[in-house]
Tab-separated table of N, CA and C in Angstrom:
chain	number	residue	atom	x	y	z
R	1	UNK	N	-21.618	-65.507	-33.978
R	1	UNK	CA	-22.742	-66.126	-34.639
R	1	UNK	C	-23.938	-65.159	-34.617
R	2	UNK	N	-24.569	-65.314	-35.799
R	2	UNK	CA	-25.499	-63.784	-35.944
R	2	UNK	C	-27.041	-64.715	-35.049
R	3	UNK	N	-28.208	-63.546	-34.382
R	3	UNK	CA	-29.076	-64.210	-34.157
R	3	UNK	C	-30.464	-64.630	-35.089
R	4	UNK	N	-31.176	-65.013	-35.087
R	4	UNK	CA	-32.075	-65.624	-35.643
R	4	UNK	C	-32.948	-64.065	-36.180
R	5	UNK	N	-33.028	-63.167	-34.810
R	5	UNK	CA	-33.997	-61.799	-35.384
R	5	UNK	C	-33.074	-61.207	-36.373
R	6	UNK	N	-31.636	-60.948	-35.965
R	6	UNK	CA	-30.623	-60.141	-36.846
R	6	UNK	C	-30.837	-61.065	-38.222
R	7	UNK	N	-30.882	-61.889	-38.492
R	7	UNK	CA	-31.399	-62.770	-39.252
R	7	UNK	C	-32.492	-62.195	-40.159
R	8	UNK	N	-33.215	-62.668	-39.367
R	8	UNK	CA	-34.569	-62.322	-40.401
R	8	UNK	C	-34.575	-60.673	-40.990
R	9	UNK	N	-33.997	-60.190	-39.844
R	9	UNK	CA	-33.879	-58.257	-40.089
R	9	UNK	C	-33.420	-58.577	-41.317
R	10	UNK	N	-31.946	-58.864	-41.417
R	10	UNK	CA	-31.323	-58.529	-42.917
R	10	UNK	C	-31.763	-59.509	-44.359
R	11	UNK	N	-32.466	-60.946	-44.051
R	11	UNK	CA	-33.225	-61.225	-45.262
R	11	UNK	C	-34.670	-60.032	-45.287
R	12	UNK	N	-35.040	-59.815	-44.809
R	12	UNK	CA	-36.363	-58.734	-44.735
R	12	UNK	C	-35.504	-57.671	-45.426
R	13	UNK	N	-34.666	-57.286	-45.157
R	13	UNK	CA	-34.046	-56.040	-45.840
R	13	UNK	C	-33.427	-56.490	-47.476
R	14	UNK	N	-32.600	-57.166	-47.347
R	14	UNK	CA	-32.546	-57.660	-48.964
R	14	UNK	C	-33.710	-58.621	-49.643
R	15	UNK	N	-34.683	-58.994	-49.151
R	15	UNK	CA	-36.152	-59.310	-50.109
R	15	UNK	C	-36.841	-58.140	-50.264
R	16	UNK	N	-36.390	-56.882	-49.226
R	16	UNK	CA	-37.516	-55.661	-49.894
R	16	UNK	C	-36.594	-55.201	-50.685
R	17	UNK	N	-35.137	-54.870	-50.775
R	17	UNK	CA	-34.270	-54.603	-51.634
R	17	UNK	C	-34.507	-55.380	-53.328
R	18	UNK	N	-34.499	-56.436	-53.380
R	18	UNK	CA	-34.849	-56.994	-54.383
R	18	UNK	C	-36.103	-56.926	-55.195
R	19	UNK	N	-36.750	-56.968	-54.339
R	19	UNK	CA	-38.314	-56.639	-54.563
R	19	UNK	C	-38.333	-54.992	-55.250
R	20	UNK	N	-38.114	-54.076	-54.524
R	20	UNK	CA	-37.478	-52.833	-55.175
R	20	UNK	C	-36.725	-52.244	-56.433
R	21	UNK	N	-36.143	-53.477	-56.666
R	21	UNK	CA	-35.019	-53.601	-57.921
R	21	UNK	C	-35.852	-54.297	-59.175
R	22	UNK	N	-37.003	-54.925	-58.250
R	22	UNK	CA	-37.781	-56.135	-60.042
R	22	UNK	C	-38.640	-54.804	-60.506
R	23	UNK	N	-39.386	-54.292	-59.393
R	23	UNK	CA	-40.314	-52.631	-59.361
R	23	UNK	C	-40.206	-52.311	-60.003
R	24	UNK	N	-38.787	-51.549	-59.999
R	24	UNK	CA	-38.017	-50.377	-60.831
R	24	UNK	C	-37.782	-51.080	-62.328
R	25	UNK	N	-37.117	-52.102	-62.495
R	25	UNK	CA	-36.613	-52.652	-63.399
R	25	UNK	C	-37.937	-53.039	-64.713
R	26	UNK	N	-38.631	-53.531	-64.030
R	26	UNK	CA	-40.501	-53.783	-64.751
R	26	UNK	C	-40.781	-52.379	-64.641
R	27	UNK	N	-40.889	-51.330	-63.883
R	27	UNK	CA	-41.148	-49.942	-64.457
R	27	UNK	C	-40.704	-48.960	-65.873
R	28	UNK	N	-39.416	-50.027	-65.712
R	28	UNK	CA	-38.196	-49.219	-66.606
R	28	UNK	C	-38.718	-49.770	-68.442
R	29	UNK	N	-39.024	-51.111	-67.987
R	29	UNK	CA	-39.284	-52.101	-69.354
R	29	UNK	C	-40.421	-51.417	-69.766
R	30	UNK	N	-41.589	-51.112	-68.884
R	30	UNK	CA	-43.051	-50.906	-69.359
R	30	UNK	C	-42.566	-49.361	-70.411
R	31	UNK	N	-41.863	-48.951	-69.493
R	31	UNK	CA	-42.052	-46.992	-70.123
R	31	UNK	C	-41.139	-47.191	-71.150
R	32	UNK	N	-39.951	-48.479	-71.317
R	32	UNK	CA	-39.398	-48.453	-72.619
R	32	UNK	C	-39.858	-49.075	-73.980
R	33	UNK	N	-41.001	-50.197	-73.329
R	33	UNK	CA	-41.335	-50.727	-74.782
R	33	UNK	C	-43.133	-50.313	-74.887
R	34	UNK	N	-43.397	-48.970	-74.103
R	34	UNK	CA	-44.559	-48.352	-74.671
R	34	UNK	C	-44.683	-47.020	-75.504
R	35	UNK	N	-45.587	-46.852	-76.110
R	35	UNK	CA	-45.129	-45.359	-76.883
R	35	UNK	C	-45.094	-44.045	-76.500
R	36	UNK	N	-44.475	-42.875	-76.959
R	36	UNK	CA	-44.170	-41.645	-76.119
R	36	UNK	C	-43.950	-41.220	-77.786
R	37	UNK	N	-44.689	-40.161	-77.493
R	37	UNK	CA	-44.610	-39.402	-78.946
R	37	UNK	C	-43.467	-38.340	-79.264
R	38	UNK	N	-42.608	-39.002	-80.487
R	38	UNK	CA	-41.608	-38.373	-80.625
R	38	UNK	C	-42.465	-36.649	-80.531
R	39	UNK	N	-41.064	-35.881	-79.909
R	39	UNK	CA	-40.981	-34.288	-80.582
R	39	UNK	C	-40.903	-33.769	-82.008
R	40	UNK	N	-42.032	-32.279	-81.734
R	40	UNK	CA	-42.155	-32.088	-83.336
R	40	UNK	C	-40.969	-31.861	-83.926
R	41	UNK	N	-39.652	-31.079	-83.395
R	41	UNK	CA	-38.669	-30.902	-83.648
R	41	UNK	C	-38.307	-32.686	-84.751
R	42	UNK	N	-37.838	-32.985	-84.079
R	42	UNK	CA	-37.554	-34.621	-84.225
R	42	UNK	C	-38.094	-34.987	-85.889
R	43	UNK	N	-39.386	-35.396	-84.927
R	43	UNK	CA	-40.242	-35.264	-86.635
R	43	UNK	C	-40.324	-34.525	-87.841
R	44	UNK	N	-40.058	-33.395	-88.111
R	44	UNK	CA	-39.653	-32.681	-88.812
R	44	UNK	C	-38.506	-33.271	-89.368
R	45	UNK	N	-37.679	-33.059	-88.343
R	45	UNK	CA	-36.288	-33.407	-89.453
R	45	UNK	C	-35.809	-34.211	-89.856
R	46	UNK	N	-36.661	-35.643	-89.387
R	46	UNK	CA	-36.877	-37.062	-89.879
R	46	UNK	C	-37.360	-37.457	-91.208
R	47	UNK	N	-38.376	-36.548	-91.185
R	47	UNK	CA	-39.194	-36.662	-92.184
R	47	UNK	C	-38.441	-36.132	-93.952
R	48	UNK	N	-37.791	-35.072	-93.098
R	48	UNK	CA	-37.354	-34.410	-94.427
R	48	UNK	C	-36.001	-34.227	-94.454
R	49	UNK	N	-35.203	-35.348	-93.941
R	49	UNK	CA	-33.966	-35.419	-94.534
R	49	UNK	C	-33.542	-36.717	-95.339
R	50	UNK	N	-32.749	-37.447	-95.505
R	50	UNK	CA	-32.625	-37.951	-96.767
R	50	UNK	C	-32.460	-39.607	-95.500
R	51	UNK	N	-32.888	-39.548	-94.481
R	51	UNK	CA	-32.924	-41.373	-93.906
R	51	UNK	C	-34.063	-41.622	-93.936
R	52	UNK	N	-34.178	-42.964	-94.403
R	52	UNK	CA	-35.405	-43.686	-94.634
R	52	UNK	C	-36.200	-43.760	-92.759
R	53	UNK	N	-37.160	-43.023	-92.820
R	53	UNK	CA	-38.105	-43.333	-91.662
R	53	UNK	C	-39.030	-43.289	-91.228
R	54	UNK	N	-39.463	-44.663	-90.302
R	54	UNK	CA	-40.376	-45.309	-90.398
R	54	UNK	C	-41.162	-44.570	-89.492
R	55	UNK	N	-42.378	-44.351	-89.670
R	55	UNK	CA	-43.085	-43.653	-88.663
R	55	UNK	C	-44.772	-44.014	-88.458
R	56	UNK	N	-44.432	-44.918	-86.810
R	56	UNK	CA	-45.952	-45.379	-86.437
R	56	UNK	C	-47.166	-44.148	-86.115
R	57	UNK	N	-48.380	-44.206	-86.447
R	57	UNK	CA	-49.443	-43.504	-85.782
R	57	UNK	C	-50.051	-44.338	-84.937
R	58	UNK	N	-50.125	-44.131	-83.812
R	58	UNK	CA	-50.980	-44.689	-82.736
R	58	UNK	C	-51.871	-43.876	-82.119
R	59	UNK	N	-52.995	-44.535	-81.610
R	59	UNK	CA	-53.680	-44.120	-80.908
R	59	UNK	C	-53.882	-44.657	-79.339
R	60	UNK	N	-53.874	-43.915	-78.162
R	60	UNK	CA	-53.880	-44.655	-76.697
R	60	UNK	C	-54.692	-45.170	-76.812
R	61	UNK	N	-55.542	-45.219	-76.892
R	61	UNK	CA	-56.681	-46.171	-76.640
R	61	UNK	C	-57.348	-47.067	-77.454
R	62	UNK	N	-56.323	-47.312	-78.518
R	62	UNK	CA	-56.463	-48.428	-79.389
R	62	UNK	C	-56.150	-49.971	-79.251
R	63	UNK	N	-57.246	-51.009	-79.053
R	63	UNK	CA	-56.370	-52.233	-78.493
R	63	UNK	C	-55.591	-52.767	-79.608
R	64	UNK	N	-55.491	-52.622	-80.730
R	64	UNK	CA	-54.702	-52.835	-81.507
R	64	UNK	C	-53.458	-52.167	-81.861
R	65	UNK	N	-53.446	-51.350	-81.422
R	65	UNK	CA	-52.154	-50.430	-81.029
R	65	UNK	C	-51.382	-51.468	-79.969
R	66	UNK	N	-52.519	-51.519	-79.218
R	66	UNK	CA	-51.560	-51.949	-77.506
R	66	UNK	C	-51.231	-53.334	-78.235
R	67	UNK	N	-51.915	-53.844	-79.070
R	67	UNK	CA	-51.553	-55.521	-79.355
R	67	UNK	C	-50.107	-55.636	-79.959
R	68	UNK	N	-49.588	-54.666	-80.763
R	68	UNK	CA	-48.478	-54.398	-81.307
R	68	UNK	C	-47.320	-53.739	-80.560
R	69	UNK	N	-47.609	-53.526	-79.509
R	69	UNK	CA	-46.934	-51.773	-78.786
R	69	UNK	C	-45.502	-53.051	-78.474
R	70	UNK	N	-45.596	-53.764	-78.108
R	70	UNK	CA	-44.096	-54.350	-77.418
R	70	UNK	C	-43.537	-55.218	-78.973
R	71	UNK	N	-44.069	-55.509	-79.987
R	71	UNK	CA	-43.436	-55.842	-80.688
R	71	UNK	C	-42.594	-54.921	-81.837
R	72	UNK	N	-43.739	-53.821	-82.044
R	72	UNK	CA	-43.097	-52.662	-82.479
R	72	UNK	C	-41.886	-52.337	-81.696
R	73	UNK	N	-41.923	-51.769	-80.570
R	73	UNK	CA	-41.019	-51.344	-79.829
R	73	UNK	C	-39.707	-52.345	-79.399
R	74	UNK	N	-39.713	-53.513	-79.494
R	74	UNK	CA	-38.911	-54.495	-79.490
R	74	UNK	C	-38.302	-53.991	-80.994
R	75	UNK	N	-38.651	-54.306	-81.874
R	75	UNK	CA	-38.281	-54.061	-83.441
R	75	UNK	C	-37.334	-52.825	-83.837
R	76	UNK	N	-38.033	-51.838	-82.830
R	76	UNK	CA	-37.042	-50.279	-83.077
R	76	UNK	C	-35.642	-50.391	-82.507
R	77	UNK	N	-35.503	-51.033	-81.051
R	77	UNK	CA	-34.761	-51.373	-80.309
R	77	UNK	C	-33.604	-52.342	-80.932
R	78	UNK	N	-34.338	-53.523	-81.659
R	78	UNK	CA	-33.274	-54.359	-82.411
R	78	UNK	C	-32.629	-53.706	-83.508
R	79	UNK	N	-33.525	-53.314	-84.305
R	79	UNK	CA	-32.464	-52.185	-85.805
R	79	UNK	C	-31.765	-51.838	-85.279
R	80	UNK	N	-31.719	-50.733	-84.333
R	80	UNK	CA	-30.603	-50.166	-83.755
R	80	UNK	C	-29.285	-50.391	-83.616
R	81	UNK	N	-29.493	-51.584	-83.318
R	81	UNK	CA	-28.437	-52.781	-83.649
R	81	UNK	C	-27.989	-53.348	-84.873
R	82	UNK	N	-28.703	-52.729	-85.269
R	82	UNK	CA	-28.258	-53.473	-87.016
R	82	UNK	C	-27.527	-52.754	-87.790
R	83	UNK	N	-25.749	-52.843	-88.430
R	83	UNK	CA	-25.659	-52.000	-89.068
R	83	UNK	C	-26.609	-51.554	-90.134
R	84	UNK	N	-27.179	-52.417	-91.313
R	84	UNK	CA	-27.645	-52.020	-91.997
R	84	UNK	C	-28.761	-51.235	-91.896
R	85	UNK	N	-29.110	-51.047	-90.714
R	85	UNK	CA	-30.354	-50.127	-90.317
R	85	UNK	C	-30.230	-48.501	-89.399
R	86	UNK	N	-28.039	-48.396	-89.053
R	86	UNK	CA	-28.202	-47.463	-88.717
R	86	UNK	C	-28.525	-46.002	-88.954
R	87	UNK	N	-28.762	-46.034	-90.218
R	87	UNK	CA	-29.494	-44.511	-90.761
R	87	UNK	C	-30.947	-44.314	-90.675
R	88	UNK	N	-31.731	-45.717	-89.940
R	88	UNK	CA	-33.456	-45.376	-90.306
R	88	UNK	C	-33.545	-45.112	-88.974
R	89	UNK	N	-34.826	-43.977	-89.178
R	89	UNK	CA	-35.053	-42.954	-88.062
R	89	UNK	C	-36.560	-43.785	-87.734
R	90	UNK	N	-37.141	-43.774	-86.365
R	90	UNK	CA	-38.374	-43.993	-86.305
R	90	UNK	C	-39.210	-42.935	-85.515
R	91	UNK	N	-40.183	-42.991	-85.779
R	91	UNK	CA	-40.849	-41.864	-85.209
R	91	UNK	C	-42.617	-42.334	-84.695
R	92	UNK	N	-42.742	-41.571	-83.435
R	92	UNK	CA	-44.255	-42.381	-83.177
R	92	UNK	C	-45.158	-41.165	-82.895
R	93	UNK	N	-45.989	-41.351	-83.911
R	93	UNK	CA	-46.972	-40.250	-83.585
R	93	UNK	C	-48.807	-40.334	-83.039
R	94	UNK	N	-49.230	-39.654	-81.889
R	94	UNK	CA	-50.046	-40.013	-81.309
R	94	UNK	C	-51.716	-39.089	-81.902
R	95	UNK	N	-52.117	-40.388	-82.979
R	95	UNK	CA	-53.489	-39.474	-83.263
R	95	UNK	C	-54.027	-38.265	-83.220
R	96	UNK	N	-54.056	-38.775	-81.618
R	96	UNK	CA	-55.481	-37.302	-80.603
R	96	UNK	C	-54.717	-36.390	-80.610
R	97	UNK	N	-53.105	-36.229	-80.470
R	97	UNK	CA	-52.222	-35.210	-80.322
R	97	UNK	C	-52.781	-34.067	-81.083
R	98	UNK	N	-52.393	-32.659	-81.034
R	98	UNK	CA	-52.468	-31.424	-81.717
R	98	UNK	C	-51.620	-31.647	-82.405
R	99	UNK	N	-50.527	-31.755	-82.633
R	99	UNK	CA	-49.366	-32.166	-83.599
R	99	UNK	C	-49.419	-33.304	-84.539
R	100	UNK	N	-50.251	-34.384	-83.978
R	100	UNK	CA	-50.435	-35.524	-84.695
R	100	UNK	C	-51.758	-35.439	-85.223
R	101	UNK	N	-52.549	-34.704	-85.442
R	101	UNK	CA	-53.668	-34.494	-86.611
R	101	UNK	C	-52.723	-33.890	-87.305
R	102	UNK	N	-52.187	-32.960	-87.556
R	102	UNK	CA	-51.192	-32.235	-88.599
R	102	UNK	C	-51.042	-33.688	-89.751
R	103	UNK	N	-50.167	-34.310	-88.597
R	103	UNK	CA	-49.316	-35.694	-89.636
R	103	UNK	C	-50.705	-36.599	-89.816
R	104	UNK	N	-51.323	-36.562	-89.229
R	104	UNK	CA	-52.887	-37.585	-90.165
R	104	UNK	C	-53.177	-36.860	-90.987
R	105	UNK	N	-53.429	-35.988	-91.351
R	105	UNK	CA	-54.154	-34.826	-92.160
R	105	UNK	C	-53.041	-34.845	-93.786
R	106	UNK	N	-51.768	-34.658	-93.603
R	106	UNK	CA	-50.443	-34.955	-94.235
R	106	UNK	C	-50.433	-35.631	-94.829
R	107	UNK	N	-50.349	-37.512	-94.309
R	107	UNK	CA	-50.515	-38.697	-94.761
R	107	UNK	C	-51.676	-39.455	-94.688
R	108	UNK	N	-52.786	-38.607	-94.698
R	108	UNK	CA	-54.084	-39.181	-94.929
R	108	UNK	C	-54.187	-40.338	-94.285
R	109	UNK	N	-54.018	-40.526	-92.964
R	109	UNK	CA	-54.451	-42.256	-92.078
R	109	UNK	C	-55.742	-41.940	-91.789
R	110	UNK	N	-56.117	-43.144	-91.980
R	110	UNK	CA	-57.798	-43.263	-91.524
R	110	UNK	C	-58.224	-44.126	-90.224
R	111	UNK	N	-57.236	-44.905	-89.752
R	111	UNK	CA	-57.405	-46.132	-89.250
R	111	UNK	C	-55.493	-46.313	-88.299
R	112	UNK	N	-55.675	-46.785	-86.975
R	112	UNK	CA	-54.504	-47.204	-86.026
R	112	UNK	C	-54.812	-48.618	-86.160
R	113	UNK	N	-53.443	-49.019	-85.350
R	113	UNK	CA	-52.470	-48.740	-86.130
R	113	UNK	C	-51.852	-48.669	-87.151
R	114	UNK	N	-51.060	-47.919	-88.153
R	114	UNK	CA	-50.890	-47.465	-89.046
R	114	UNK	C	-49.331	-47.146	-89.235
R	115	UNK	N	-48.438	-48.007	-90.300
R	115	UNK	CA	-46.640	-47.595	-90.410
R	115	UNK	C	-46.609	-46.905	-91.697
R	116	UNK	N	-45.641	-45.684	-92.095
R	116	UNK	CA	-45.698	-45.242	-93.136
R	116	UNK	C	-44.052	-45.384	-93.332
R	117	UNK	N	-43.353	-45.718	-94.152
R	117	UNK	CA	-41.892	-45.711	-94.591
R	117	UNK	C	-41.818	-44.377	-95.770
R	118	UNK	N	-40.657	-43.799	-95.003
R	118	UNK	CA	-40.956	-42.450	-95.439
R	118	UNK	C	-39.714	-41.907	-96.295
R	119	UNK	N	-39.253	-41.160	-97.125
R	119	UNK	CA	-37.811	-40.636	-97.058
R	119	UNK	C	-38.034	-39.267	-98.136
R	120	UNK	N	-37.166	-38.373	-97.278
R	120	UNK	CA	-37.301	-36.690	-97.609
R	120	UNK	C	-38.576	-36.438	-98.320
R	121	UNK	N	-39.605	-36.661	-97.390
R	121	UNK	CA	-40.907	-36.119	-96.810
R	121	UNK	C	-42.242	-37.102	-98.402
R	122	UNK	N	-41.606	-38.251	-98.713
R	122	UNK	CA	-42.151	-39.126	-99.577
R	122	UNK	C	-42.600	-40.606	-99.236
R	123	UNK	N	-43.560	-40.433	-99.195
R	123	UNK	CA	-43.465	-42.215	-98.761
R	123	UNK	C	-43.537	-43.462	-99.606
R	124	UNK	N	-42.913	-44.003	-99.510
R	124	UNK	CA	-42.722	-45.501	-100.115
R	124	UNK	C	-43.144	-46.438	-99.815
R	125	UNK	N	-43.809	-46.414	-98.798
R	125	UNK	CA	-45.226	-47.763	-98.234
R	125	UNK	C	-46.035	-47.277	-97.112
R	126	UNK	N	-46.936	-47.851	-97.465
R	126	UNK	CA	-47.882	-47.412	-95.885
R	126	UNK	C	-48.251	-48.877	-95.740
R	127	UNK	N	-48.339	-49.653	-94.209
R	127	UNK	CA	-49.194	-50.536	-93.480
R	127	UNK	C	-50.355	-50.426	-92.778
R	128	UNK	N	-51.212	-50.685	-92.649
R	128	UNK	CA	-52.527	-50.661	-91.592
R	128	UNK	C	-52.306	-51.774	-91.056
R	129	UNK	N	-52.210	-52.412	-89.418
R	129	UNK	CA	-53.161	-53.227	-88.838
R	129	UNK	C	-52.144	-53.516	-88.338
R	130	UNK	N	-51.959	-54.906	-88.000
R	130	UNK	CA	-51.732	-55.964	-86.906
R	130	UNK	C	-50.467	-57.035	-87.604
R	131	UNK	N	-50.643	-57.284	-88.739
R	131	UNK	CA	-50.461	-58.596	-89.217
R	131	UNK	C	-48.590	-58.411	-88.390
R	132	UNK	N	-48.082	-59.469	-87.578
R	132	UNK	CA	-46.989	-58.799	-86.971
R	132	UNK	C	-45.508	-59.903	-88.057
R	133	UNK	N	-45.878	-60.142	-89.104
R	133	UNK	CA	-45.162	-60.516	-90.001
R	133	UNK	C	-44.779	-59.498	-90.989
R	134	UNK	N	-45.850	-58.486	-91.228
R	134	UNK	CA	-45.794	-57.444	-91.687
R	134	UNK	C	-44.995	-56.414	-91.689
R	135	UNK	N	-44.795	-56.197	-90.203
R	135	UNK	CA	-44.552	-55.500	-89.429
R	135	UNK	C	-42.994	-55.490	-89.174
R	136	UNK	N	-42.585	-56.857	-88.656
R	136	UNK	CA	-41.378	-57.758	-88.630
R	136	UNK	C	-40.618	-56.763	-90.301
R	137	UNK	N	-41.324	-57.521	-91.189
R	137	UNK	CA	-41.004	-57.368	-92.766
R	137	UNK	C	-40.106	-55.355	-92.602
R	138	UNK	N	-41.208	-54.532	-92.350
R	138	UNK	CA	-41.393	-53.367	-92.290
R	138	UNK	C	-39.577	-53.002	-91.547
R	139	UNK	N	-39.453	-53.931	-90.139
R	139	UNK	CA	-38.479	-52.688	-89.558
R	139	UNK	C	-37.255	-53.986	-89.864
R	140	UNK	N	-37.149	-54.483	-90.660
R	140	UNK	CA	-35.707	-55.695	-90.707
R	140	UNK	C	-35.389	-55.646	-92.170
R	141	UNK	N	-36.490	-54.939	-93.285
R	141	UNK	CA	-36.276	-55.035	-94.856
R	141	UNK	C	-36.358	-53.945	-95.182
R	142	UNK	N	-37.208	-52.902	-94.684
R	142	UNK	CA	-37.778	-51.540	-95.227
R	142	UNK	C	-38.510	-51.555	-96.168
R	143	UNK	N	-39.303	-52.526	-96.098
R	143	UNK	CA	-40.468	-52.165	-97.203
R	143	UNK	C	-41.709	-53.084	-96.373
R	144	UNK	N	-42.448	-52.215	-97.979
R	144	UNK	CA	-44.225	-52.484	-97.202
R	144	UNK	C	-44.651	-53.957	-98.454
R	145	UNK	N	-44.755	-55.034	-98.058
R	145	UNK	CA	-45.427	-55.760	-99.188
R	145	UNK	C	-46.952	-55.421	-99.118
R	146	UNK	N	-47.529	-55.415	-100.276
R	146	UNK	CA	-49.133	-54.974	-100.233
R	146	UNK	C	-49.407	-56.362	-101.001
């Protein structure tokens, strides 16, 4: 029969174990459904090959960015899943970046957040803002209603 301290030792050890595992696991979610700016490599060849793709401009320190950041990123995550969506490429590009004035400068954005639907280096809709029906519309139909 185990004792009461051996006891508590090993719930103390599997509640910090667990506790450890939600950590990591909520660490893992945050850094997957926040943005990280694709490589220029990447972008480049997104842009200018023949798959339709969608490509956010964000800015960090935009609260309207952040208001969208998990639904966007939820959205990229689900296509993925979609046959009909396995050829669209997405791409996230970060304002302030040195690389990402290039692509503002390119596609003339004035304003975050901002989706452009793109294909071999043409675009076929641009979005501004928030509206997350829009948005929805954007990564499940491929198009921009204006």
């Amino acid at each position: 029969m185990e004792s009461k301290s051996s006891f508590k030792k090993r719930l103390i050890a599997v509640g910090g174990s667990l506790l450890l595992a939600a950590i990591c696991i909520g660490g893992l979610a945050t850094y997957l459904l926040s943005y990280h700016q694709t490589n220029a490599d990447t972008i480049a060849t997104d842009l200018s090959d023949g798959s339709p793709t969608i490509v956010m401009f964000y800015n960090p320190t935009c609260e309207d960015c952040k208001q969208v950041e998990v639904l966007t990123k939820k959205l990229n995550y689900t296509t993925k899943l979609n046959p009909k969506a396995s050829q669209i490429q997405h791409v996230y590009i970060n304002v302030k970046s040195s690389l990402g004035k290039k692509y503002v400068k390119q596609f003339g954005i004035t304003e975050t957040p901002t989706y452009v639907l793109v294909t071999k280096n043409q675009v076929l809709g641009t979005y501004a803002g928030t509206d997350q029906n829009q948005i929805t519309n954007l990564y499940t139909n491929y198009e921009v209603k204006n």
